[in-house]
PDB file of C-alpha atoms in Angstrom:
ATOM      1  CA  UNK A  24     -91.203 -56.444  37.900  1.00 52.00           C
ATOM      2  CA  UNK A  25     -89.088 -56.185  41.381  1.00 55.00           C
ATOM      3  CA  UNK A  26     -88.761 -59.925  41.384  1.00 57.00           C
ATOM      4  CA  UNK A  27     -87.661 -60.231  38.143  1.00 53.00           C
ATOM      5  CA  UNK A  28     -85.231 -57.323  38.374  1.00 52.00           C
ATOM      6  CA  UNK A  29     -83.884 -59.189  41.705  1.00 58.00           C
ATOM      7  CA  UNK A  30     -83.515 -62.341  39.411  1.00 55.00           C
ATOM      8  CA  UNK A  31     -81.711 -60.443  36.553  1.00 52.00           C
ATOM      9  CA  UNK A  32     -79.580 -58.901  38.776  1.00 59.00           C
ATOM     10  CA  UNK A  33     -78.297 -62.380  40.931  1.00 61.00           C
ATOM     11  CA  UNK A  34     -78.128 -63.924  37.452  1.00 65.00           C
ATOM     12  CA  UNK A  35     -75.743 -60.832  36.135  1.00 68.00           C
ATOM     13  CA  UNK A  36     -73.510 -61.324  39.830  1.00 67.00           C
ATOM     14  CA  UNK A  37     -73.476 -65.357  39.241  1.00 64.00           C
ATOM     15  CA  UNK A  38     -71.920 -65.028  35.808  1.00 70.00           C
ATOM     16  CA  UNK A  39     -69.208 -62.345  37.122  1.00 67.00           C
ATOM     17  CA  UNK A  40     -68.651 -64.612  40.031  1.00 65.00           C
ATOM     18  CA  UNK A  41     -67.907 -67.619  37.418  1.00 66.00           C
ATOM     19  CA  UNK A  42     -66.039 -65.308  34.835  1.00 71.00           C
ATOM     20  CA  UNK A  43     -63.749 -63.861  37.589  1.00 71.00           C
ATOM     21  CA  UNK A  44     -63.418 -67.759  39.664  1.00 67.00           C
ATOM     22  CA  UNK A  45     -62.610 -68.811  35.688  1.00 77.00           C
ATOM     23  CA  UNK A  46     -60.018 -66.378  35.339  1.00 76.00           C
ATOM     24  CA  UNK A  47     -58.759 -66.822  38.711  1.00 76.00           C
ATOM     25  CA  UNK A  48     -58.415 -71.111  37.638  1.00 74.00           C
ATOM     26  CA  UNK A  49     -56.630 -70.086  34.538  1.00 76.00           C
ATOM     27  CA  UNK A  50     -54.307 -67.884  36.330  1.00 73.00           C
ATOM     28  CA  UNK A  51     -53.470 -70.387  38.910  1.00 73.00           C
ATOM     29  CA  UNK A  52     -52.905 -73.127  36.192  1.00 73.00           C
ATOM     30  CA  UNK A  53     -50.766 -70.891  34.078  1.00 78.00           C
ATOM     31  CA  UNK A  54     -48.422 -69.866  37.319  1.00 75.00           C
ATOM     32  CA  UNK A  55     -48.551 -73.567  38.594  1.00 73.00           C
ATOM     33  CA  UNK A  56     -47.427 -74.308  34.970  1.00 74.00           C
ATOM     34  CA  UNK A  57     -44.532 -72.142  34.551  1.00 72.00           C
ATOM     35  CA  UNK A  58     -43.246 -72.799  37.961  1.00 71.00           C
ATOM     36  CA  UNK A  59     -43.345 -76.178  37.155  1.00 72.00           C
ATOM     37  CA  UNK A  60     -41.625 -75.722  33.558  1.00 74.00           C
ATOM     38  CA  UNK A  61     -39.322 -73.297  35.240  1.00 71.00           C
ATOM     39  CA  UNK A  62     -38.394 -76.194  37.897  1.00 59.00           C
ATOM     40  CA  UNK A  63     -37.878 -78.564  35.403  1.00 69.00           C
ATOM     41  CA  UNK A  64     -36.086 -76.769  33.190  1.00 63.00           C
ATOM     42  CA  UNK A  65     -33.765 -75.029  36.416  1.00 66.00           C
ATOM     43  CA  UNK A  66     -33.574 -78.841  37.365  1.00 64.00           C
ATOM     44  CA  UNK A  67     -32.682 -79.924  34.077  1.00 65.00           C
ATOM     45  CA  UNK A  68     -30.172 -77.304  33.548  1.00 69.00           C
ATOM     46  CA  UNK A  69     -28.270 -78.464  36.993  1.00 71.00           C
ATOM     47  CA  UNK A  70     -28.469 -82.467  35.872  1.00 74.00           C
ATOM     48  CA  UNK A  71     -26.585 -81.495  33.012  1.00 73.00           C
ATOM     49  CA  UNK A  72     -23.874 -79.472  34.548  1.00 79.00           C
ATOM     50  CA  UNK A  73     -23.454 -82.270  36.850  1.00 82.00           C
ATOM     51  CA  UNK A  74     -23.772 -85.100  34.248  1.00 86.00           C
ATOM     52  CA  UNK A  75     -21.092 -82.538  32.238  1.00 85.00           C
ATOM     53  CA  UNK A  76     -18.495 -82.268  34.699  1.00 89.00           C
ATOM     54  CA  UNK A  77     -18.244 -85.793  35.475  1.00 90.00           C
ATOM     55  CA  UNK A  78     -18.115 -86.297  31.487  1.00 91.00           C
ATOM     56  CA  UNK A  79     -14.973 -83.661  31.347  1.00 90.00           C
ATOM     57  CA  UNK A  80     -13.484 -85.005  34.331  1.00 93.00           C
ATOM     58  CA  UNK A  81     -13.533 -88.518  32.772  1.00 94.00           C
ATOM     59  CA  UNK A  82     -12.692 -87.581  29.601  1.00 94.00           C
ATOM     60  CA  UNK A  83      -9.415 -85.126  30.704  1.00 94.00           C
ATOM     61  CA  UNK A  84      -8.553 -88.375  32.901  1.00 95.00           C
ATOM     62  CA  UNK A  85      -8.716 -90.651  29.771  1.00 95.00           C
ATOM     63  CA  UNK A  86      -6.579 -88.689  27.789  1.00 94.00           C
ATOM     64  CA  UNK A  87      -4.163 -87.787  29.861  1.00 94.00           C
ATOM     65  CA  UNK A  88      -3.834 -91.390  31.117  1.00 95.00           C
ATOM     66  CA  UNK A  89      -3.243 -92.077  27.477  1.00 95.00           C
ATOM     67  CA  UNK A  90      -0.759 -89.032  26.982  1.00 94.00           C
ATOM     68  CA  UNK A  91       1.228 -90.673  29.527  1.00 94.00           C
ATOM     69  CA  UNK A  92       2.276 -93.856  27.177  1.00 96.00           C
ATOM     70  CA  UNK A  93       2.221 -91.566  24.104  1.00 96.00           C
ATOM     71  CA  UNK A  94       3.602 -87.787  22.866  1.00 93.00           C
ATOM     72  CA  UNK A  95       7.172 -88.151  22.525  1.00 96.00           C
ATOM     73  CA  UNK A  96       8.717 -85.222  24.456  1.00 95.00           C
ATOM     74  CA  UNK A  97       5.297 -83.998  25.164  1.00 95.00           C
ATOM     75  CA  UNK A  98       4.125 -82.070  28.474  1.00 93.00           C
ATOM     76  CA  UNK A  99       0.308 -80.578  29.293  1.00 91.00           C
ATOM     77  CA  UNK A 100       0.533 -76.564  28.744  1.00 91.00           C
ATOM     78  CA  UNK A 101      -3.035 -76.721  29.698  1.00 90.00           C
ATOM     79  CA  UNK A 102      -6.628 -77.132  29.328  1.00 91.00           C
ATOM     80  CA  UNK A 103     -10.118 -75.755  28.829  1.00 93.00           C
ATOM     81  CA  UNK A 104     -13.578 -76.760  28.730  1.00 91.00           C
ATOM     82  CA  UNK A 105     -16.570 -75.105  27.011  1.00 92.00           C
ATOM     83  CA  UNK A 106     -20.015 -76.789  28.386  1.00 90.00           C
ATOM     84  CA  UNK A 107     -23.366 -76.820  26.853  1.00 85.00           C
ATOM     85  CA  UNK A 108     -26.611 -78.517  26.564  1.00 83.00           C
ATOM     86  CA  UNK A 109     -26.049 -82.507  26.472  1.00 85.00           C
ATOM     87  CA  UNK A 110     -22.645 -81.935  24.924  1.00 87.00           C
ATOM     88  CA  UNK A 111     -19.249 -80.132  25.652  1.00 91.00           C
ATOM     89  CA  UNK A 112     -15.545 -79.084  24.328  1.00 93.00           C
ATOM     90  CA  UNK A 113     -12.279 -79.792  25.679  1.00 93.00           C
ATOM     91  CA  UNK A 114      -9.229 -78.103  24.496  1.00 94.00           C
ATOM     92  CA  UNK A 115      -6.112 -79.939  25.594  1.00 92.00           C
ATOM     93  CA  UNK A 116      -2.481 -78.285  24.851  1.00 93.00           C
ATOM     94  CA  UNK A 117       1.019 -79.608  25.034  1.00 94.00           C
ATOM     95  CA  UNK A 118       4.656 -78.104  24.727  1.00 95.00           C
ATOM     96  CA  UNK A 119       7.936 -79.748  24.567  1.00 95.00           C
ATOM     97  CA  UNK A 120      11.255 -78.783  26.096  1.00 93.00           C
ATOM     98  CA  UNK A 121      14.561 -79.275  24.293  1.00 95.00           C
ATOM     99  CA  UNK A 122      17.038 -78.709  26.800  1.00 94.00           C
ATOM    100  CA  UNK A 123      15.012 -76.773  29.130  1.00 91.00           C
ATOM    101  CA  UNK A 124      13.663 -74.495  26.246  1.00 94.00           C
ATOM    102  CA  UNK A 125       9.935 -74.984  26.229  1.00 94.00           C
ATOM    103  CA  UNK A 126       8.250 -75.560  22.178  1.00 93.00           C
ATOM    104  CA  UNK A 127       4.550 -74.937  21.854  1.00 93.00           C
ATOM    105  CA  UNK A 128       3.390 -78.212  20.003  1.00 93.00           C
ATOM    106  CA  UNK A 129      -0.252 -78.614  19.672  1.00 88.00           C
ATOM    107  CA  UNK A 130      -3.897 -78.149  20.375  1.00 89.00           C
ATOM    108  CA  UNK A 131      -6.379 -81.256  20.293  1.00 90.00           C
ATOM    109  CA  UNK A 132     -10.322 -80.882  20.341  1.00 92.00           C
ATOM    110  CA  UNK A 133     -11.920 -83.019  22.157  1.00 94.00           C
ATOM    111  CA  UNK A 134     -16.462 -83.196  22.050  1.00 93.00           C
ATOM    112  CA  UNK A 135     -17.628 -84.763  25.021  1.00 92.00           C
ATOM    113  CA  UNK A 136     -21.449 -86.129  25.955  1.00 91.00           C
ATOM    114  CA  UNK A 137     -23.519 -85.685  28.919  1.00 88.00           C
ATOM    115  CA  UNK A 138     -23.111 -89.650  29.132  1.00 86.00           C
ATOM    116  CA  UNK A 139     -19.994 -89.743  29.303  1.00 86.00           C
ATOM    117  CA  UNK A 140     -18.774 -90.404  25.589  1.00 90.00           C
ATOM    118  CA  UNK A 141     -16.309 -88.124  23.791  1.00 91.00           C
ATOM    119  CA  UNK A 142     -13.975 -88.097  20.541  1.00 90.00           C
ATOM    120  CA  UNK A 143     -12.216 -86.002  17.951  1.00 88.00           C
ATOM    121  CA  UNK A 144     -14.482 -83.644  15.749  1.00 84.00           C
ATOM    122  CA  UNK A 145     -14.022 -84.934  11.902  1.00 78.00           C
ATOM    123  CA  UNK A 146     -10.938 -83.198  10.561  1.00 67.00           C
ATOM    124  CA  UNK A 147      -9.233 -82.953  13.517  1.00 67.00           C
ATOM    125  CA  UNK A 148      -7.171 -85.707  12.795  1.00 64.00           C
ATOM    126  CA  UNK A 149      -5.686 -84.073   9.250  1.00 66.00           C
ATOM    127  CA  UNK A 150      -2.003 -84.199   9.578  1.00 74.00           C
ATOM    128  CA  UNK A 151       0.540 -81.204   7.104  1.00 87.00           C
ATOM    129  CA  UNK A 152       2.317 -83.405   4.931  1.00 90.00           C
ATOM    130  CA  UNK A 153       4.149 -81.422   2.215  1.00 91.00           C
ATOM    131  CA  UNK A 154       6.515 -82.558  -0.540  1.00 90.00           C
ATOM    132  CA  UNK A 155      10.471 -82.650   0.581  1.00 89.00           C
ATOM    133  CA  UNK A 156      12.823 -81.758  -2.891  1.00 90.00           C
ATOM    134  CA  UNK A 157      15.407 -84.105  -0.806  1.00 87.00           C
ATOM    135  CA  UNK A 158      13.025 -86.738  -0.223  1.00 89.00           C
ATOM    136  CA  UNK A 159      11.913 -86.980  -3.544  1.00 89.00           C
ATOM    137  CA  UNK A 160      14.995 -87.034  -5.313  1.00 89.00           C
ATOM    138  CA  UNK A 161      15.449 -90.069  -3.249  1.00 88.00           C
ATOM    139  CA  UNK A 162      12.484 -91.791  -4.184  1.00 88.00           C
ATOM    140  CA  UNK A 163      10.399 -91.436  -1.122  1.00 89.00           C
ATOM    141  CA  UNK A 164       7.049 -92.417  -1.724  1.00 85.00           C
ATOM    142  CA  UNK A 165       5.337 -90.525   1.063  1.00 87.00           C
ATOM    143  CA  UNK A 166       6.022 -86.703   2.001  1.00 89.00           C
ATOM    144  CA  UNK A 167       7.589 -85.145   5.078  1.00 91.00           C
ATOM    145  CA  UNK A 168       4.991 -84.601   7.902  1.00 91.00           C
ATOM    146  CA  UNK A 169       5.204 -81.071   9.799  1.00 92.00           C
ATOM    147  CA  UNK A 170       3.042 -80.227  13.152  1.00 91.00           C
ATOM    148  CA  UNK A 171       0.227 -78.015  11.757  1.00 87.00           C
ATOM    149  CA  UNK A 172       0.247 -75.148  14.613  1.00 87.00           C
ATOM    150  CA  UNK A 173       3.867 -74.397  14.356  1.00 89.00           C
ATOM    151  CA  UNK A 174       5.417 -76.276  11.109  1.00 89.00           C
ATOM    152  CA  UNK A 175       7.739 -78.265  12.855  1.00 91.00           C
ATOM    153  CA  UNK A 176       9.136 -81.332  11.371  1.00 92.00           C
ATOM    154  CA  UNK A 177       7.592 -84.250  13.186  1.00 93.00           C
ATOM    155  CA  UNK A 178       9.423 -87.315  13.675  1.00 95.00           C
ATOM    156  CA  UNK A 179       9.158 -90.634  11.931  1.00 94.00           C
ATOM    157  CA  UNK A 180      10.851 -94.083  13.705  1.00 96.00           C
ATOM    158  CA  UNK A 181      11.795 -97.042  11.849  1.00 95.00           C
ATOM    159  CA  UNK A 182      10.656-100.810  13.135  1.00 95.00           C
ATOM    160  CA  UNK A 183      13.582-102.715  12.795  1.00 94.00           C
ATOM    161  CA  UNK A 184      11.859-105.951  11.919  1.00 90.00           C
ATOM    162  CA  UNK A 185      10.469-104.489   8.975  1.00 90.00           C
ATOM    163  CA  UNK A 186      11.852-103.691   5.644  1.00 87.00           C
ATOM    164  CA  UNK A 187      11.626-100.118   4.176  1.00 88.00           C
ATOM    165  CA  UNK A 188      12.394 -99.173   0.430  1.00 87.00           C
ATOM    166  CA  UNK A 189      13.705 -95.747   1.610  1.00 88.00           C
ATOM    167  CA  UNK A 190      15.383 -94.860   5.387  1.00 91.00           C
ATOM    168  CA  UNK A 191      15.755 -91.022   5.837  1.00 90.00           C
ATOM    169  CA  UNK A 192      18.796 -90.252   7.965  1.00 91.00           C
ATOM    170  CA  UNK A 193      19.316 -86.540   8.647  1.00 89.00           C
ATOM    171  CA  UNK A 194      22.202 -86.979  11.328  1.00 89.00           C
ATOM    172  CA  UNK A 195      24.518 -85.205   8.264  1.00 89.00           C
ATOM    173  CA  UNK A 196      22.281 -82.223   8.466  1.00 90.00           C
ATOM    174  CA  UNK A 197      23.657 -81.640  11.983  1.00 91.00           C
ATOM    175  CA  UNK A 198      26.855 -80.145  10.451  1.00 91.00           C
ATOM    176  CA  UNK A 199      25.147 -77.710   8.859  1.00 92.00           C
ATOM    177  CA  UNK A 200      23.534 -76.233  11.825  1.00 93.00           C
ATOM    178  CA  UNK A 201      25.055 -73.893  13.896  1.00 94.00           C
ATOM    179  CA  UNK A 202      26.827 -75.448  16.558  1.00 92.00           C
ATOM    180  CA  UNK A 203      25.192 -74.008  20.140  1.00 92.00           C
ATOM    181  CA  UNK A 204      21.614 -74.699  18.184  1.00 94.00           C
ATOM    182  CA  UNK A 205      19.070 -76.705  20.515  1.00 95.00           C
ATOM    183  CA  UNK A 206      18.004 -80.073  18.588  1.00 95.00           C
ATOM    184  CA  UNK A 207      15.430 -82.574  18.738  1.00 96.00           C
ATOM    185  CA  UNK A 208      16.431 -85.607  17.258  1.00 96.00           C
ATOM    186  CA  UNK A 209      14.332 -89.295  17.033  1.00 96.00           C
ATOM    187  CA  UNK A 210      16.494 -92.510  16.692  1.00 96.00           C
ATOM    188  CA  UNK A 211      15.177 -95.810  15.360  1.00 97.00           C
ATOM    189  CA  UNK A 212      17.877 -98.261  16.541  1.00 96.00           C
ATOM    190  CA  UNK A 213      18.301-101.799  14.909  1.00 94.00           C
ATOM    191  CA  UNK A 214      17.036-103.685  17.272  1.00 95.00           C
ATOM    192  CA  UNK A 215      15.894-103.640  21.066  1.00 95.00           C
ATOM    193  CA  UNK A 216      17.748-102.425  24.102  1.00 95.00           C
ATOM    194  CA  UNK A 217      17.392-101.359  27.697  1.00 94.00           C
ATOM    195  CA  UNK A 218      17.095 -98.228  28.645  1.00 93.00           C
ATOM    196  CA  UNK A 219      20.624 -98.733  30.388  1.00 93.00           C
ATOM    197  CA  UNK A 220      22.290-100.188  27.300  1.00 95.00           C
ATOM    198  CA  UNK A 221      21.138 -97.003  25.511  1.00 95.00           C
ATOM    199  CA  UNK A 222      22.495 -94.608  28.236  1.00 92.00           C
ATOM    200  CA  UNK A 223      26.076 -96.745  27.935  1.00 93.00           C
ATOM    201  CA  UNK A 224      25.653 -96.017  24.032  1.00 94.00           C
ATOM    202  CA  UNK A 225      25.194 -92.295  23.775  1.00 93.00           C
ATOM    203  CA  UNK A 226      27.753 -89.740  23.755  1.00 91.00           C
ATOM    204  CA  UNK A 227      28.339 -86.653  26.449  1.00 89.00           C
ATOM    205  CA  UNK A 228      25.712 -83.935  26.153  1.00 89.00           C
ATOM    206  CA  UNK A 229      23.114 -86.283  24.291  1.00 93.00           C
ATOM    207  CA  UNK A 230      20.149 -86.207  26.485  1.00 94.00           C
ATOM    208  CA  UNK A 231      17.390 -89.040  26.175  1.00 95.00           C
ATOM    209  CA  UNK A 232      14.644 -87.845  27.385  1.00 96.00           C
ATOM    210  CA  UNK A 233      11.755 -90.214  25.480  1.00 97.00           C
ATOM    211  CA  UNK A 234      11.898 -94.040  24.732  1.00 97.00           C
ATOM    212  CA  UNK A 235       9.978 -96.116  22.076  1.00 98.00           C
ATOM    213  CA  UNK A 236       8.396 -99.096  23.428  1.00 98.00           C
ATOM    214  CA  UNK A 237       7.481-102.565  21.269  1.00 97.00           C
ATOM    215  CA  UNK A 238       4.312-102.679  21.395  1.00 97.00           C
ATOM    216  CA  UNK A 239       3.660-104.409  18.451  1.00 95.00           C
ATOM    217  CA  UNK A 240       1.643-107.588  18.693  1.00 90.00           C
ATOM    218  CA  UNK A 241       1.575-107.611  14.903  1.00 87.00           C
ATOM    219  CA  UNK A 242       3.652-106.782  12.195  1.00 84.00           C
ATOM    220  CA  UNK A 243       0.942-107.969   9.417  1.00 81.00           C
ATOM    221  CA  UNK A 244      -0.257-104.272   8.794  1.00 80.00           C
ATOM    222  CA  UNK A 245       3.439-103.614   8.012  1.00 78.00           C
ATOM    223  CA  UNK A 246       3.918-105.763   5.294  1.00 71.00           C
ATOM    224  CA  UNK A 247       4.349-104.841   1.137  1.00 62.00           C
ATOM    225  CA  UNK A 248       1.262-106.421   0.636  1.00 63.00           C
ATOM    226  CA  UNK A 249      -0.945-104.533   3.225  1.00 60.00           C
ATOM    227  CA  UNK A 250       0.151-100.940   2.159  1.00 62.00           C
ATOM    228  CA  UNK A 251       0.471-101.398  -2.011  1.00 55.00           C
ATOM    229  CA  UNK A 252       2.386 -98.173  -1.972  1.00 60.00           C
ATOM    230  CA  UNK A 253       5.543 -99.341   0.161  1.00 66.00           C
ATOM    231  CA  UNK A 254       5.935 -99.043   4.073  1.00 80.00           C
ATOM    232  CA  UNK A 255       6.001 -95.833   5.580  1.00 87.00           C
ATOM    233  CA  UNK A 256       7.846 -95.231   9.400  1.00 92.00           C
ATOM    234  CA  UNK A 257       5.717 -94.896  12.067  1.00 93.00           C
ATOM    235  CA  UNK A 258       4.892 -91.051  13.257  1.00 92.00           C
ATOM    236  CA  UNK A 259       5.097 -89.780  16.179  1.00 93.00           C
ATOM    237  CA  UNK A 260       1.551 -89.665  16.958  1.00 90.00           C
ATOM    238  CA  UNK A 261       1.524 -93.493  16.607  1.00 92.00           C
ATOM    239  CA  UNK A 262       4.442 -95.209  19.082  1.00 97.00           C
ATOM    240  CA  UNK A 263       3.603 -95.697  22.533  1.00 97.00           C
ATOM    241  CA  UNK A 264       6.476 -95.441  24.844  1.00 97.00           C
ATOM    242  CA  UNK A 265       7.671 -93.640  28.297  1.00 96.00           C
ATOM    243  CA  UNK A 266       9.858 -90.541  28.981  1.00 95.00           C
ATOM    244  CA  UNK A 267      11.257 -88.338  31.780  1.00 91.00           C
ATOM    245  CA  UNK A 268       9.356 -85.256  33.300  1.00 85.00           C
ATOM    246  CA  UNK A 269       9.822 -81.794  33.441  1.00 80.00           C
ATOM    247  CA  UNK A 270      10.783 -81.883  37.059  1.00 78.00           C
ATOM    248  CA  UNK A 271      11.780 -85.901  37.055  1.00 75.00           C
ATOM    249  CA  UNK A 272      14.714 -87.240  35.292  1.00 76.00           C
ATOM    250  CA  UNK A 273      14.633 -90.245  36.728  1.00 80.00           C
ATOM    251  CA  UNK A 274      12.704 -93.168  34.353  1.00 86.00           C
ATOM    252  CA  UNK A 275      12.679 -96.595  33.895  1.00 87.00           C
ATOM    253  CA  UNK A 276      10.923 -99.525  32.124  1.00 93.00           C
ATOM    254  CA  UNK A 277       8.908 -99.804  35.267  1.00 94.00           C
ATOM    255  CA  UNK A 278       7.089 -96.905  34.506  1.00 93.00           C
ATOM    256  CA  UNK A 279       5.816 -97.634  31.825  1.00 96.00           C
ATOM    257  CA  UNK A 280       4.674-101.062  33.201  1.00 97.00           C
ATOM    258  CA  UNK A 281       2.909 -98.751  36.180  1.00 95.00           C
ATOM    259  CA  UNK A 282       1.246 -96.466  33.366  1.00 96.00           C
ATOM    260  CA  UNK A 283      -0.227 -99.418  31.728  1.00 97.00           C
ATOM    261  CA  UNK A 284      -1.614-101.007  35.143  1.00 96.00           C
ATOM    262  CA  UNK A 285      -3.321 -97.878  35.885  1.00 96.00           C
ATOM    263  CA  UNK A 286      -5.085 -97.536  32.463  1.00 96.00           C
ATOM    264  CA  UNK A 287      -6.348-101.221  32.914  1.00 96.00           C
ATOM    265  CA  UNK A 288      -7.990-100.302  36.779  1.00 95.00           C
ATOM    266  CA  UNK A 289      -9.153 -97.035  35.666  1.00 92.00           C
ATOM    267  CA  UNK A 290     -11.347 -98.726  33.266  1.00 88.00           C
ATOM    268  CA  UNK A 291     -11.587 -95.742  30.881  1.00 91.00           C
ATOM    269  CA  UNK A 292     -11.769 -95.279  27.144  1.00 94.00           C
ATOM    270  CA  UNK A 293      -8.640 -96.702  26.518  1.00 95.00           C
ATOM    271  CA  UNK A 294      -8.710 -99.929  28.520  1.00 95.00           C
ATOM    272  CA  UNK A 295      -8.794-101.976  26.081  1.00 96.00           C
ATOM    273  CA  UNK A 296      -5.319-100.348  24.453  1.00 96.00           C
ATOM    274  CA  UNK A 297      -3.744-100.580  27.717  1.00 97.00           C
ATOM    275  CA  UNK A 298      -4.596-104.423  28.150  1.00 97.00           C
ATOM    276  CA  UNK A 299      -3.340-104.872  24.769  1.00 97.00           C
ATOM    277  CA  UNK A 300      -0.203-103.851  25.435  1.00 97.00           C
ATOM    278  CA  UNK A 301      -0.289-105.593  28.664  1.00 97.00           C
ATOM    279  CA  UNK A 302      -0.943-108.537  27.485  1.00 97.00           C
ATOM    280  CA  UNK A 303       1.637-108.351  24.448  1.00 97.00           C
ATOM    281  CA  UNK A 304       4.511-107.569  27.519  1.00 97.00           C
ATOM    282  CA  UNK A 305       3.864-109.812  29.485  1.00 94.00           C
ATOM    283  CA  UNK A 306       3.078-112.908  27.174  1.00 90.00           C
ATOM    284  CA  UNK A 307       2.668-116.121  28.668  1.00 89.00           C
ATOM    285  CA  UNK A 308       3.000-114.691  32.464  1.00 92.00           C
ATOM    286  CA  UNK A 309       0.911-113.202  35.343  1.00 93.00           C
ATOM    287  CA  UNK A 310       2.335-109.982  34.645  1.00 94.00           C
ATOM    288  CA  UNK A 311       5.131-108.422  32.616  1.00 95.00           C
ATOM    289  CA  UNK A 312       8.522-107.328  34.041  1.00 94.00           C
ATOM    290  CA  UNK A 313      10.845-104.329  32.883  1.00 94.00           C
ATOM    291  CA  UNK A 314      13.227-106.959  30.682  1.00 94.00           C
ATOM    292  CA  UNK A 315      10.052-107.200  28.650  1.00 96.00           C
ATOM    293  CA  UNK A 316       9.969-103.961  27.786  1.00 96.00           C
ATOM    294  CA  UNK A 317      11.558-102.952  24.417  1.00 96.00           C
ATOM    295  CA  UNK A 318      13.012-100.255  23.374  1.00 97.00           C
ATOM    296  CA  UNK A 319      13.028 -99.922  19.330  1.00 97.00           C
ATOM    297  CA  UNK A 320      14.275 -96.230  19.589  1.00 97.00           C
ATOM    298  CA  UNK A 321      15.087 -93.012  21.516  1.00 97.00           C
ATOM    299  CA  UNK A 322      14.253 -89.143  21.520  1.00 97.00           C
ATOM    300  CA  UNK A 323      17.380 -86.934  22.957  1.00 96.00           C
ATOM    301  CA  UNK A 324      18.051 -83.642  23.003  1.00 96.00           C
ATOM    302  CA  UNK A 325      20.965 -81.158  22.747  1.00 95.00           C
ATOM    303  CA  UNK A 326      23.035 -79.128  20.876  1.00 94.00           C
ATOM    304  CA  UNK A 327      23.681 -79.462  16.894  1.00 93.00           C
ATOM    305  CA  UNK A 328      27.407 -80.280  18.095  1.00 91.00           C
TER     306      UNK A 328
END
C-alpha cells in the first residue's frame, strides 16, 4: 500500500510539473508572439511614416514645380498633409494679388501613396460653369466658367492661330465699374510678342504681372472637326506660362526656360510635360533660347480706369 501511495503521489507531482511547464510554454509563446507582432507592427507603422513623408515631400515638390509654369496670377497660401496607413492627403492653397490686394483662389486635393504615386480624387476636377444672359444672346455655345470656392470669373485666352465662332471682349465693361476698383484682366493678343514689346504696348498704371507662353506643339485638338460643338478658349487652368512674384518684379523669358530645365532634372511626375515643352521651344536646337519663347497673351492688373 505505501509503495503504491508513493507511486500515486510522484505520478500526481509529474502531471502538475507538466501542466504548470505547459502553461509556462504557452505563456512564453504567447508573450514572444505579441512582442513580435507588436515589433512588427511598431516597425511597420515607422516604414510607413517614412515611406509617407518622402511620398508628400515628392509630391508637394511635383506640384509646385508644375505651379511654377502654370496658375496665372497664382501664389502658395499654404499647405497641409493628413497621413495614414499606405496612403495620404495633401491640401495645397493659392491666392492672387491684384495690385497688392491678396484674393483667396482655391483649394486642390491631392491623395498620395506610400510608393510614391499621387493624383486628384474623382470630382475634384469639376469646374462652375453657369449660363451668362450676355453670352447667350450672343450665341456662345459654352457657358461662363467661375472659380468654385469664391465665384470669381475665371479667365479664358484666345489662340490666335485658331478660329473661334464667338470672341468675348469685356474691356467695355470697364466703364461701368467704378473707377478706383482693383481689376484683373486676361488679354489674348493676335499674335506673339516679347515680353518687352508688350511692356512698350501697355498704357501707365497697367501692370503685367503673368504671361502666356506657346506651348502648343499641336493645334489638331483645336480644330471644328475635333470639338463638333465649335472651339472654346483655353481656361486658365490650361496655359502654361511665367509671371512675376510677390516679392520679385523682375521676369523674363529666361525664366521660364529655367522652370522647364528644372522639371526635366528633377525627374518628377511631370517630366514628361516639361520635356514637351522643351522640346517644342527649342525645335531643331540643343536647347531653346528666350526669342523662342512666345507670348500669345498677358494678365495685368489695376484699376477699372
Amino acid at each position: 500500500m505505501n509503495d503504491e501511495k508513493s507511486n500515486f503521489d510522484d505520478g500526481a507531482v509529474l502531471s502538475l510539473l507538466v501542466r504548470r511547464a505547459r502553461r509556462r510554454t504557452i505563456l512564453r509563446n504567447i508573450s514572444i508572439s505579441f512582442g513580435i507582432t507588436l515589433f512588427i507592427l511598431t516597425g511597420g507603422w515607422f516604414l510607413n511614416l517614412q515611406l509617407q513623408y518622402r511620398s508628400s515631400d515628392n509630391t508637394l515638390r511635383d506640384i509646385e514645380m508644375l505651379k511654377a509654369i502654370s496658375g496665372p496670377n497664382q501664389y502658395v497660401l499654404g499647405s497641409q498633409f493628413d497621413y495614414g496607413f499606405l496612403h495620404g492627403t495633401l491640401d495645397y492653397r493659392t491666392y492672387k494679388l491684384v495690385e497688392g490686394v491678396p484674393v483667396i483662389w482655391g483649394e486642390e486635393t491631392y491623395e498620395f501613396s506610400s510608393w510614391g504615386s499621387f493624383s486628384r480624387p474623382p470630382g475634384d476636377y469639376s469646374d462652375l460653369q453657369l449660363p451668362d444672359p450676355v453670352m447667350k444672346e450672343k450665341g456662345f455655345k459654352y457657358e461662363r466658367p467661375f472659380n468654385r470656392y469664391n465665384g470669381e470669373r475665371e479667365m479664358m485666352f484666345y489662340l490666335p492661330l485658331v478660329k473661334y465662332e464667338n470672341y468675348l471682349n469685356e474691356l467695355p465693361q470697364l466703364n461701368e465699374m467704378d473707377e478706383q476698383k482693383l481689376v484683373e484682366l486676361g488679354i489674348s493678343l493676335d499674335t506673339n510678342y516679347t515680353v518687352k514689346q508688350i511692356e512698350s504696348m501697355l498704357p501707365n498704371g497697367v501692370h503685367p504681372v503673368w504671361y502666356w507662353v506657346d506651348t502648343y506643339s499641336t493645334l489638331k485638338p483645336y480644330t471644328e472637326d475635333q470639338m463638333p460643338e465649335g472651339t472654346i478658349p483655353e481656361r486658365a487652368s490650361s496655359v502654361y506660362g511665367f509671371g512675376i512674384h510677390p516679392k520679385d518684379n523682375d521676369v523674363s523669358e529666361k525664366n521660364f526656360i529655367e522652370e522647364l530645365e528644372d522639371g526635366i532634372k528633377t525627374n518628377g511626375k511631370y517630366q514628361h510635360e516639361f520635356e514637351r515643352i522643351y522640346d517644342y521651344l527649342r525645335r531643331d536646337k540643343e536647347k531653346p533660347d528666350t526669342s523662342d519663347v512666345r507670348i500669345l497673351g498677358v494678365v495685368v492688373t489695376g484699376t477699372a480706369d
